[in-house]
Amino acid sequence: LSDLAARGHDFVVNTSGGRLTVLSSLAQGWRSAAAMESLVRLSPVAGARNVMSSRLRGVRGLWRVARIHSNTAISSAAPFARLDRMKRMTVAGGTIVAERLVRADAMAELVARLPYDGRLRQIRDATYLAWRYRNPIREYRFLYFEREGRLDGYLALARWVEFQRPTLPFHIVDWEGVDETVRRELLLCALRVARISELGTWGASRDMDMLHGAGFVIADPEQRARGLPCVLLKKLRGDTAPEAWTLGGASLLAPQRWDMRLLYSMHG
């Protein structure tokens, strides 16, 4: 932090603030800038499996067996195999193509083409995207919406690799499109073709109604009530009160200032 301050940086940001990180960071002068809306969509079978695991929690041995079975079932590579077999699908207004490889240049061109709403976000240029999707502990699949030879949208799905055993192995880590119709077709394609039992994401205000309509609900109400996970912000230079932490005349601690996606965090 001292080195960053000496280099002239005014603030440092943590985009993956969980419970333990937040507790220690607040004691060191960090502040929460925006809470993430952590969402999950469960299939009927996955929902019943979770209920069973919850009811067996107090039974020694049986709960552990149920949880191991649940983790194995939901982390199966089958959803990505179904996308690989799909390859190409004609939808309203264009074609959706499923691929293993990231089209970093085309994705960056699409992001640059879209109107900028002024929120703070990661710069998704080709260099960043090509580097980010080389994460060795994640496996990715990409759905590309093509229209008249041009990329008009994409949705990136991520799966933890086999040696990881998280509660939610699959996530939508980024999702972009020229309009609501394109984004909806990408989401519906991912849900119908991949058929993922438990799919998580971070909600964005722009598409929250669409996500809720597709069956996504708050993943952890207790954590959400505590404002977690969240963006953490720390001022490196000057001794000003957090109320005075501004950029362009607007507060940096206002949640509406931030456009956060799982791709920008360690969870993506």
mmCIF file of C-alpha atoms in Angstrom, residues 49 52-54 56-73:
data_model
loop_
_atom_site.group_PDB
_atom_site.id
_atom_site.type_symbol
_atom_site.label_atom_id
_atom_site.label_comp_id
_atom_site.label_asym_id
_atom_site.label_seq_id
_atom_site.Cartn_x
_atom_site.Cartn_y
_atom_site.Cartn_z
ATOM 1 C CA ARG A 49 -30.951 -32.452 -2.978
ATOM 2 C CA MET A 52 -32.108 -33.438 1.922
ATOM 3 C CA SER A 53 -28.559 -32.363 2.814
ATOM 4 C CA SER A 54 -29.907 -29.691 5.154
ATOM 5 C CA LEU A 56 -29.321 -34.660 7.358
ATOM 6 C CA ARG A 57 -26.915 -32.022 8.684
ATOM 7 C CA GLY A 58 -27.327 -33.152 12.271
ATOM 8 C CA VAL A 59 -26.910 -36.865 11.492
ATOM 9 C CA ARG A 60 -23.257 -37.870 11.792
ATOM 10 C CA GLY A 61 -21.917 -39.478 8.641
ATOM 11 C CA LEU A 62 -25.102 -39.305 6.580
ATOM 12 C CA TRP A 63 -24.817 -35.546 5.963
ATOM 13 C CA ARG A 64 -21.207 -35.930 4.827
ATOM 14 C CA VAL A 65 -22.179 -38.662 2.352
ATOM 15 C CA ALA A 66 -25.090 -36.547 1.056
ATOM 16 C CA ARG A 67 -22.867 -33.475 0.639
ATOM 17 C CA ILE A 68 -20.143 -35.404 -1.185
ATOM 18 C CA HIS A 69 -22.758 -36.907 -3.507
ATOM 19 C CA SER A 70 -24.246 -33.455 -4.066
ATOM 20 C CA ASN A 71 -20.885 -31.854 -4.881
ATOM 21 C CA THR A 72 -20.012 -34.662 -7.294
ATOM 22 C CA ALA A 73 -23.361 -34.374 -9.057
#
